[in-house]
Amino acid sequence: MKITHDIEQGSTEWLDMRLGLITCSEISSIRADGAGAQSYINALAYERITGESSSVFEGNEWTKRGHEFEPVTRQMYEQKTGTAVSMVSFVENKGFGYSPDGLIYGSQPMWPEGGIEIKVKQPAEQIHILRTGEIPKKHMDQLIGGLTCAELDWIDFVSYCPNLPLFICRVCAIEHKEQMEKIEKLVGKYNQQIEEIVNQISEMY
């Protein structure tokens, strides 16, 4: 497992590390196993062939606001849990990658025990999360992918909206072993497909 520090997420260097790699933010695409998956692996094949990004990281206004509030949310999490969070740029392992919002080290200082995934929410969605006490289903593939890629025991899902309480919910690897194994197999399957596409296109030059 390769863990990279000291490179800002969203920077050119960070994007370069992700070139051609399946990442946890797109695990839901490959799990859907349809047109979206094929579009995604075609884009990754392009990146492996050319060494260039198939898209430009821009983000909408709310995404930018999320980046703005992420350090505040991380600090609130540390204060509420009494847990020190280590900043990480990128984790590469098992044929795919993960950009956690922080890792937590326990008794083994060289091996992370847990992680955090921060989502800055709009007011209505944060109220819904607080009322139900549940993680939105749309985030579960990314979280379980993170457990798999970084070989973590747990990830704390942390959602925040200014002027509302912080929401923290732990997702444990032991409860998702079957899903983790499925994700690992899918990553292997799609990496093989990407290589087949790369070979096919390369022969056309």
Short mmCIF file of C-alpha atoms in Angstrom, two decimals:
data_model
loop_
_atom_site.label_atom_id
_atom_site.label_comp_id
_atom_site.label_asym_id
_atom_site.label_seq_id
_atom_site.Cartn_x
_atom_site.Cartn_y
_atom_site.Cartn_z
CA MET A 1 0.00 0.00 0.00
CA LYS A 2 1.36 3.40 -1.02
CA ILE A 3 0.26 6.43 1.03
CA THR A 4 1.19 9.87 -0.31
CA HIS A 5 1.30 12.95 1.91
CA ASP A 6 1.93 16.68 1.38
CA ILE A 7 0.20 17.07 -2.00
CA GLU A 8 -2.94 19.19 -2.04
CA GLN A 9 -6.05 17.33 -3.13
CA GLY A 10 -7.38 18.89 -6.33
CA SER A 11 -3.94 20.12 -7.42
CA THR A 12 -2.27 19.20 -10.71
CA GLU A 13 0.11 16.84 -8.88
CA TRP A 14 -2.84 15.13 -7.17
CA LEU A 15 -4.65 14.71 -10.49
CA ASP A 16 -1.50 13.21 -12.01
CA MET A 17 -1.36 10.57 -9.25
CA ARG A 18 -4.90 9.48 -10.13
CA LEU A 19 -4.35 9.20 -13.91
CA GLY A 20 -5.69 5.92 -15.24
CA LEU A 21 -6.68 4.65 -11.81
CA ILE A 22 -10.09 3.53 -10.64
CA THR A 23 -10.87 5.63 -7.56
CA CYS A 24 -13.27 5.22 -4.66
CA SER A 25 -15.28 8.27 -5.69
CA GLU A 26 -16.34 6.33 -8.80
CA ILE A 27 -16.92 2.90 -7.27
CA SER A 28 -20.67 3.39 -7.70
CA SER A 29 -20.06 3.72 -11.47
CA ILE A 30 -18.41 0.33 -11.80
CA ARG A 31 -20.86 -1.34 -9.42
CA ALA A 32 -23.71 -0.20 -11.68
CA ASP A 33 -21.97 -2.26 -14.41
CA GLY A 34 -23.72 -0.44 -17.27
CA ALA A 35 -23.15 2.41 -19.71
CA GLY A 36 -21.74 4.60 -16.94
CA ALA A 37 -19.12 1.97 -16.13
CA GLN A 38 -18.09 1.68 -19.78
CA SER A 39 -17.82 5.45 -20.13
CA TYR A 40 -15.65 5.58 -17.01
CA ILE A 41 -13.24 2.84 -18.08
CA ASN A 42 -12.96 4.37 -21.57
CA ALA A 43 -11.87 7.62 -19.90
CA LEU A 44 -9.31 5.75 -17.77
CA ALA A 45 -8.01 3.94 -20.84
CA TYR A 46 -7.48 7.35 -22.50
CA GLU A 47 -5.48 8.49 -19.47
CA ARG A 48 -3.27 5.38 -19.55
CA ILE A 49 -2.62 5.77 -23.27
CA THR A 50 -1.91 9.51 -23.26
CA GLY A 51 -0.79 10.32 -19.72
CA GLU A 52 -3.28 13.18 -19.76
CA SER A 53 -6.43 13.75 -17.73
CA SER A 54 -9.70 12.96 -19.49
CA SER A 55 -11.45 15.75 -17.57
CA VAL A 56 -10.66 19.03 -15.85
CA PHE A 57 -11.22 19.28 -12.10
CA GLU A 58 -13.39 22.36 -11.76
CA GLY A 59 -16.25 21.72 -9.37
CA ASN A 60 -19.37 23.74 -8.83
CA GLU A 61 -19.93 26.47 -6.27
CA TRP A 62 -21.05 24.06 -3.55
CA THR A 63 -18.04 21.79 -4.18
CA LYS A 64 -15.77 24.79 -3.70
CA ARG A 65 -17.61 25.67 -0.49
CA GLY A 66 -17.08 22.10 0.64
CA HIS A 67 -13.32 22.49 0.24
CA GLU A 68 -13.52 25.73 2.21
CA PHE A 69 -15.32 24.11 5.16
CA GLU A 70 -13.40 20.83 5.16
CA PRO A 71 -10.62 22.00 7.54
CA VAL A 72 -13.23 23.45 9.91
CA THR A 73 -15.16 20.18 9.88
CA ARG A 74 -11.99 18.16 10.50
CA GLN A 75 -11.14 20.34 13.51
CA MET A 76 -14.68 19.97 14.88
CA TYR A 77 -14.39 16.19 14.50
CA GLU A 78 -11.08 16.15 16.38
CA GLN A 79 -12.53 18.24 19.20
CA LYS A 80 -15.70 16.16 19.48
CA THR A 81 -13.99 12.75 19.36
CA GLY A 82 -10.64 13.57 20.93
CA THR A 83 -9.00 11.91 17.95
CA ALA A 84 -6.00 13.24 16.03
CA VAL A 85 -6.45 13.14 12.26
CA SER A 86 -3.47 12.78 9.91
CA MET A 87 -3.70 14.57 6.57
CA VAL A 88 -3.24 12.33 3.54
CA SER A 89 -3.12 13.08 -0.19
CA PHE A 90 -3.76 9.71 -1.78
CA VAL A 91 -3.76 5.98 -1.05
CA GLU A 92 -2.99 3.50 -3.83
CA ASN A 93 -3.56 -0.19 -3.20
CA LYS A 94 -5.15 -3.30 -4.73
CA GLY A 95 -5.28 -1.73 -8.18
CA PHE A 96 -7.24 1.40 -7.27
CA GLY A 97 -6.98 4.65 -5.33
CA TYR A 98 -8.59 6.58 -2.48
CA SER A 99 -8.34 10.20 -1.36
CA PRO A 100 -9.41 10.14 2.31
CA ASP A 101 -10.11 13.35 4.20
CA GLY A 102 -7.85 12.03 6.92
CA LEU A 103 -6.45 8.84 8.45
CA ILE A 104 -6.34 7.85 12.10
CA TYR A 105 -3.42 5.83 13.46
CA GLY A 106 -3.78 3.59 16.50
CA SER A 107 -1.29 1.30 18.21
CA GLN A 108 0.63 0.71 14.96
CA PRO A 109 2.07 4.10 13.89
CA MET A 110 2.96 2.90 10.38
CA TRP A 111 -0.48 1.46 9.61
CA PRO A 112 -3.76 3.43 9.68
CA GLU A 113 -6.58 2.07 11.81
CA GLY A 114 -9.40 4.29 10.59
CA GLY A 115 -10.25 7.24 8.42
CA ILE A 116 -12.75 10.03 7.94
CA GLU A 117 -14.82 11.02 4.94
CA ILE A 118 -16.15 14.58 5.15
CA LYS A 119 -19.20 15.84 3.27
CA VAL A 120 -20.34 19.45 3.52
CA LYS A 121 -24.10 19.41 3.05
CA GLN A 122 -26.75 21.89 2.09
CA PRO A 123 -29.16 22.69 4.95
CA ALA A 124 -32.12 20.51 3.92
CA GLU A 125 -29.97 17.43 3.41
CA GLN A 126 -28.10 17.90 6.70
CA ILE A 127 -31.41 18.23 8.56
CA HIS A 128 -32.57 14.99 6.89
CA ILE A 129 -29.36 13.20 7.92
CA LEU A 130 -29.65 14.45 11.50
CA ARG A 131 -33.31 13.41 11.70
CA THR A 132 -32.78 9.91 10.30
CA GLY A 133 -29.37 9.28 11.83
CA GLU A 134 -28.36 7.50 8.65
CA ILE A 135 -25.64 7.88 6.03
CA PRO A 136 -27.13 8.65 2.60
CA LYS A 137 -26.96 5.52 0.43
CA LYS A 138 -25.20 7.45 -2.36
CA HIS A 139 -22.05 7.63 -0.19
CA MET A 140 -21.84 3.98 0.86
CA ASP A 141 -19.94 2.67 -2.18
CA GLN A 142 -17.23 5.29 -1.67
CA LEU A 143 -16.98 4.48 2.04
CA ILE A 144 -16.78 0.72 1.53
CA GLY A 145 -14.30 1.30 -1.29
CA GLY A 146 -12.18 3.34 1.11
CA LEU A 147 -12.24 0.55 3.69
CA THR A 148 -11.09 -1.87 0.99
CA CYS A 149 -8.40 0.24 -0.66
CA ALA A 150 -6.78 1.58 2.53
CA GLU A 151 -7.36 -1.68 4.46
CA LEU A 152 -9.02 0.23 7.30
CA ASP A 153 -10.93 -1.18 10.26
CA TRP A 154 -13.43 1.68 10.06
CA ILE A 155 -14.27 5.01 8.45
CA ASP A 156 -16.22 7.79 10.16
CA PHE A 157 -18.66 9.50 7.83
CA VAL A 158 -18.76 13.16 8.89
CA SER A 159 -21.30 15.61 7.49
CA TYR A 160 -21.49 19.29 8.28
CA CYS A 161 -23.56 22.32 7.46
CA PRO A 162 -22.85 25.73 9.04
CA ASN A 163 -25.14 26.53 11.99
CA LEU A 164 -26.21 22.88 12.36
CA PRO A 165 -24.82 20.04 14.51
CA LEU A 166 -22.03 17.83 13.22
CA PHE A 167 -23.09 14.32 12.19
CA ILE A 168 -20.70 11.38 12.72
CA CYS A 169 -21.46 7.77 11.88
CA ARG A 170 -18.93 4.92 11.84
CA VAL A 171 -18.79 2.32 9.08
CA CYS A 172 -16.89 -0.81 10.17
CA ALA A 173 -15.09 -3.18 7.82
CA ILE A 174 -16.17 -6.26 9.75
CA GLU A 175 -19.81 -5.48 8.86
CA HIS A 176 -19.11 -5.10 5.12
CA LYS A 177 -16.69 -7.93 4.30
CA GLU A 178 -18.87 -9.31 1.51
CA GLN A 179 -19.25 -5.93 -0.18
CA MET A 180 -15.53 -5.24 0.17
CA GLU A 181 -14.71 -8.53 -1.54
CA LYS A 182 -17.13 -7.70 -4.37
CA ILE A 183 -15.51 -4.30 -4.88
CA GLU A 184 -12.03 -5.84 -4.98
CA LYS A 185 -13.17 -8.34 -7.63
CA LEU A 186 -14.85 -5.59 -9.68
CA VAL A 187 -11.69 -3.49 -9.60
CA GLY A 188 -9.71 -6.46 -10.91
CA LYS A 189 -12.31 -7.10 -13.61
CA TYR A 190 -12.39 -3.52 -14.83
CA ASN A 191 -8.62 -3.07 -14.69
CA GLN A 192 -8.36 -6.04 -17.04
CA GLN A 193 -10.93 -4.44 -19.36
CA ILE A 194 -9.05 -1.14 -19.30
CA GLU A 195 -5.82 -2.90 -20.31
CA GLU A 196 -7.63 -4.68 -23.14
CA ILE A 197 -8.92 -1.32 -24.40
CA VAL A 198 -5.45 0.21 -24.13
CA ASN A 199 -3.95 -2.65 -26.17
CA GLN A 200 -6.72 -2.45 -28.77
CA ILE A 201 -6.36 1.29 -29.29
CA SER A 202 -2.55 1.20 -29.21
CA GLU A 203 -2.53 -1.22 -32.14
CA MET A 204 -4.41 1.34 -34.23
CA TYR A 205 -1.56 3.87 -34.31
#
